[in-house]
Coordinates of C-alpha atoms and ligand atoms in Angstrom, one line a residue:
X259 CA 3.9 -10.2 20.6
X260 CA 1.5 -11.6 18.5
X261 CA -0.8 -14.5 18.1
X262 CA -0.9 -16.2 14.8
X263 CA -3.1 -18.5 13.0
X264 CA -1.4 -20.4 10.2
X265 CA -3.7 -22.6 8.2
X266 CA -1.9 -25.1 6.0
X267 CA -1.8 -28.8 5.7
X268 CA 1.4 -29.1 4.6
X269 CA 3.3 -29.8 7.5
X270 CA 6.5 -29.2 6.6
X271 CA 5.8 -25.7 5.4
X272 CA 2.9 -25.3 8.8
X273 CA 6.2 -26.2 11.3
X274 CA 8.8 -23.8 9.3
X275 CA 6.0 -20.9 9.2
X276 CA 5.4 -21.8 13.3
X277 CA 9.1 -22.3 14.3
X278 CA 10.5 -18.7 12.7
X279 CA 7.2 -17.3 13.9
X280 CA 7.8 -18.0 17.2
X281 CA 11.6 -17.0 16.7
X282 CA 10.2 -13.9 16.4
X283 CA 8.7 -13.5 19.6
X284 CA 5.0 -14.6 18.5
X285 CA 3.0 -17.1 19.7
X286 CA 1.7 -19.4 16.2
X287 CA -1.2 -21.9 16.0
X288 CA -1.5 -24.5 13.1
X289 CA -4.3 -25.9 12.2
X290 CA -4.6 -28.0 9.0
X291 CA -7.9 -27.8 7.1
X292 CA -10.0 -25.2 6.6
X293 CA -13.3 -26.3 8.7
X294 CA -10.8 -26.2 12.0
X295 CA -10.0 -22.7 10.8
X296 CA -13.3 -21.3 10.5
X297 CA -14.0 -23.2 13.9
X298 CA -11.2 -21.4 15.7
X299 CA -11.3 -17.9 14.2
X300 CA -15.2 -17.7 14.8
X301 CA -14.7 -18.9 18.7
X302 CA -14.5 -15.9 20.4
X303 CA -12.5 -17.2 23.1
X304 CA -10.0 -16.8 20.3
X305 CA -7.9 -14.0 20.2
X306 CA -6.2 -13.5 16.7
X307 CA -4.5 -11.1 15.1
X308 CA -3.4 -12.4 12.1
X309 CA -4.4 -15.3 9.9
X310 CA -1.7 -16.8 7.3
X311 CA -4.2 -18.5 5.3
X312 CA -3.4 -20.8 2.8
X313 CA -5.8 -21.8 -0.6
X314 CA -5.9 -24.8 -1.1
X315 CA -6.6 -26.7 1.9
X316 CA -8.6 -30.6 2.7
X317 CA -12.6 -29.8 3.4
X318 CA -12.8 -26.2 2.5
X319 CA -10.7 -24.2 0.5
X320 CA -9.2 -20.9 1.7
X321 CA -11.7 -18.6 -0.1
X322 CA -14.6 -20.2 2.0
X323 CA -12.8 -19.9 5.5
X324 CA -12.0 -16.0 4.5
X325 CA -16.1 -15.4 3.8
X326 CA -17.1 -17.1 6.4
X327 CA -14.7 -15.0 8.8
X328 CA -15.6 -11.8 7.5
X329 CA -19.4 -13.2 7.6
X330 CA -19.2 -13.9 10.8
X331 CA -17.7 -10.4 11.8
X332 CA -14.5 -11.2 12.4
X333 CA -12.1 -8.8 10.9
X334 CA -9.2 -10.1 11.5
X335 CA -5.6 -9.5 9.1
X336 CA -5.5 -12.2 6.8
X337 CA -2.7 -13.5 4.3
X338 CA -3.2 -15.5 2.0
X339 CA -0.9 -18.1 0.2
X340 CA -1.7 -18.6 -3.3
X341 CA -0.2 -22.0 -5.4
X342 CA 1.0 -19.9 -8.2
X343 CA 1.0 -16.7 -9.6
X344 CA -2.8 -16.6 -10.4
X345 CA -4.3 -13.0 -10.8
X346 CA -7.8 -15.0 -10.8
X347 CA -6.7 -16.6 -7.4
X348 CA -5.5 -13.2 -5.9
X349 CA -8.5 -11.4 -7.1
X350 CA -11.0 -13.5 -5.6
X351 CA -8.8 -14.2 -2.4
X352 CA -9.1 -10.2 -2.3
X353 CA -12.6 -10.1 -3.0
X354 CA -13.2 -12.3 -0.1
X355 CA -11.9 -10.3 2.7
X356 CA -8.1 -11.6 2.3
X357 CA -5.8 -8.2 3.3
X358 CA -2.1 -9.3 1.3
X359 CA -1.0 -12.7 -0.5
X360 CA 2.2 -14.4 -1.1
X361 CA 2.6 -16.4 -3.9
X362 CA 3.9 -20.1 -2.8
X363 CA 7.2 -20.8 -2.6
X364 CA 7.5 -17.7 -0.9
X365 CA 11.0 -16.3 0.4
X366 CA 11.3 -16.9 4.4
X367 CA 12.0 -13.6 5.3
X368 CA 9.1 -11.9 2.5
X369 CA 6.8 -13.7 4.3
X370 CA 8.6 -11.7 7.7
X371 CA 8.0 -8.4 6.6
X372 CA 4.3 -8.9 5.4
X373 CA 3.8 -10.2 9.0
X374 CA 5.1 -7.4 9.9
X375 CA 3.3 -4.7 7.9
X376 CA 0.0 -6.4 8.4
X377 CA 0.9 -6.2 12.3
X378 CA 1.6 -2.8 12.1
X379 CA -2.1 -2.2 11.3
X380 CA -2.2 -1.3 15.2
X381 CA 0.5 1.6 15.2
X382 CA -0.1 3.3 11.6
X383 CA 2.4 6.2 10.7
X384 CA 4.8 4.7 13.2
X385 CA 7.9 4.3 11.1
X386 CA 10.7 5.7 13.0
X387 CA 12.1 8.7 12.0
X388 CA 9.1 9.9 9.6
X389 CA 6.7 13.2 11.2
X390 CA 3.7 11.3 12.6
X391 CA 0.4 12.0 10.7
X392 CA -2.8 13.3 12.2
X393 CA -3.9 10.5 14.8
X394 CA -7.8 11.4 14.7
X395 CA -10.3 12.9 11.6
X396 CA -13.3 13.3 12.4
X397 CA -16.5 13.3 9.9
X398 CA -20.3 13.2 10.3
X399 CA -20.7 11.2 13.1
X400 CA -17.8 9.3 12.9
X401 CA -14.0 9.2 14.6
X402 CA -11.3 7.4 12.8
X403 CA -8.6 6.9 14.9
X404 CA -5.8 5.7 12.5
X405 CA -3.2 4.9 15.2
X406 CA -5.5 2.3 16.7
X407 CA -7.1 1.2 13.3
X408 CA -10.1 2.0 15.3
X409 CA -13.3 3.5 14.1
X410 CA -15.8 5.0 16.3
X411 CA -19.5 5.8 15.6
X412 CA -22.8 6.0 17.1
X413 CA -23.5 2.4 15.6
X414 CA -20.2 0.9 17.2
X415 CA -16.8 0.3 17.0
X416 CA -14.8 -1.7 14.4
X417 CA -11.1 -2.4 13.9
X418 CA -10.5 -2.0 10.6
X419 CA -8.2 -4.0 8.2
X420 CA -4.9 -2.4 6.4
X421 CA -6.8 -2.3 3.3
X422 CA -10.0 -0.9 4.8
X423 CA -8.1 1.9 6.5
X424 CA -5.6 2.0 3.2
X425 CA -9.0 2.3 1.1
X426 CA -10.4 4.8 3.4
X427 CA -7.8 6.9 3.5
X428 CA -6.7 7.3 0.2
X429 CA -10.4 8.5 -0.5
X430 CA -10.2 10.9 2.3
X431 CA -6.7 12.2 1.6
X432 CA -8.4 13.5 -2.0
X433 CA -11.5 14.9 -0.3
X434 CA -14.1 15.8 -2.8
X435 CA -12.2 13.9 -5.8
X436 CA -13.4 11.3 -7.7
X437 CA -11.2 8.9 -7.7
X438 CA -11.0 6.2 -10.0
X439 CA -11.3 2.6 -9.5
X440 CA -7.9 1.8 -10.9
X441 CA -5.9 4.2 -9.1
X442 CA -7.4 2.9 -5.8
X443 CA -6.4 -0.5 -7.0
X444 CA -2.9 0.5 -7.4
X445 CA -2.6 2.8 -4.5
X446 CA -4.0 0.4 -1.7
X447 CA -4.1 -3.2 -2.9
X448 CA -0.6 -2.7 -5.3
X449 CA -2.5 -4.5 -8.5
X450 CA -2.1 -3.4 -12.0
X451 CA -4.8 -0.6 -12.8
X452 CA -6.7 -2.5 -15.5
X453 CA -7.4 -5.7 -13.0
X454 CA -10.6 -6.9 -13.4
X455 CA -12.1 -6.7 -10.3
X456 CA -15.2 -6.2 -7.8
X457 CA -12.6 -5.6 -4.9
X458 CA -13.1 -2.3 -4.2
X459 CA -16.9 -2.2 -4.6
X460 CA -16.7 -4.8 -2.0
X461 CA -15.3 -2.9 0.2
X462 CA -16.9 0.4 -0.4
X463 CA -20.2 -1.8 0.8
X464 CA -18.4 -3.0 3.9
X465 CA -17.1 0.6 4.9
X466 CA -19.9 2.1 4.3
X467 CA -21.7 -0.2 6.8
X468 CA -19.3 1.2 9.1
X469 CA -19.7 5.2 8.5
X470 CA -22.9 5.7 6.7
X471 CA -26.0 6.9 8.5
X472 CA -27.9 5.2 5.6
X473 CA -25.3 2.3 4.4
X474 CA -28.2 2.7 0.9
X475 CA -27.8 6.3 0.9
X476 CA -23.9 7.3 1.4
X477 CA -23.4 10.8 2.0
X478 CA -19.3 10.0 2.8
X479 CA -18.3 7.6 -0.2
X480 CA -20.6 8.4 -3.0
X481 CA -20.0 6.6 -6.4
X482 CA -19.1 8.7 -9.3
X483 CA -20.7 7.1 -12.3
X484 CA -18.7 4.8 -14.7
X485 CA -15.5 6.5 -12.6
X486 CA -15.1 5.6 -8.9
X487 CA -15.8 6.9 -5.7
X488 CA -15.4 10.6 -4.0
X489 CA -15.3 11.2 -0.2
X490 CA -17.2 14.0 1.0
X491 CA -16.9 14.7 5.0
Ligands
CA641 CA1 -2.3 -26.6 0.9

């Protein structure tokens, strides 16, 4: 079981997402403007572990509850619900910590199995019936424990996100590669190649918080000029 945070003010689509939510065996929270959500997700008698975020929201729109949550060092999964198909709106929902979107009106049971693979964030590799993948690597100073989403280092540990450990671990599975910004797109987040985005140089700057020594001086994720990033252990 799970417990869900679903931010949306409209009430007949906050009751539908609650009731099959909670059909499923989770336990859902609504709340309907985006102050509220910031308020909840950054009380840490709060335990959540997965937001379903709406954009366009009374107060403060969707993009501002998702930086201030990361800013605030919350990590937490985070879907967002976009109005339309907007790359612009996906983009910058990415750019702002968001995990996965759904683009409104959403299928019931699409929304199910995002739920679920965000979820899964906790038990990676565990589809049935596939050979599990190594649990542990080990660089530097570092243990990544991708089972737990868990990462381990002299300066603390952090859960990651699906994309941070999807990010990290396509980098790692092409050790000393440079990989380009595109295919990393494509690979992790599932956007066309050519998207115009910051995204990933976003998150290069929060992983390397995590695993570099010297966040200023990488020695893992080092930026390969005009290309992308390599990972060196
Ligand atoms: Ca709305």
């Amino acid at each position: 079981m799970a417990h869900l945070l679903i931010v949306e003010d409209e009430s007949h689509i906050a009751d539908g997402l609650k009731f099959n939510l909670e059909a499923e065996g989770h336990e859902a929270t609504v709340v309907d403007n985006g102050r509220k959500a910031v308020a909840y997700l950054t009380d840490a008698d709060n335990d959540v572990d997965l937001v379903i975020l709406d954009l366009m929201l009374p107060e403060m729109s969707g993009f501002e509850v998702a930086r201030r949550t990361r800013a605030a060092g919350n990590f937490v999964a985070i879907l967002m619900l976009t109005a339309k198909d907007e790359t612009a709106d996906v983009i910058r929902g990415l750019e702002e910590g968001a995990d996965d979107y759904l683009t409104k009106p959403f299928r019931l049971d699409e929304l199910l199995a995002r739920v679920k693979g965000l979820l899964r964030r906790r038990r990676w590799d565990g589809v049935e019936g596939e050979a599990p993948g190594p649990r542990e690597i080990r660089f530097g100073d570092v243990c990544l424990r991708l089972d737990r989403f868990e990462l381990t280092s002299p300066r603390g540990t952090v859960n990651l996100t699906t994309r941070e450990i999807g990010l990290l671990r396509a980098l790692i599975d092409r050790e000393g590669e440079a990989v380009t910004r595109g295919e990393l797109l494509e690979e992790v987040w599932g956007l066309r190649p050519d998207t115009k985005t910051r995204v990933i140089d976003s998150f290069v700057v929060r992983l390397r918080r995590y695993i570099e020594v010297d966040p200023a001086r990488p020695r893992h994720i080092v930026s390969v000029r005009g290309h992308g990033y390599r990972f060196v252990k």
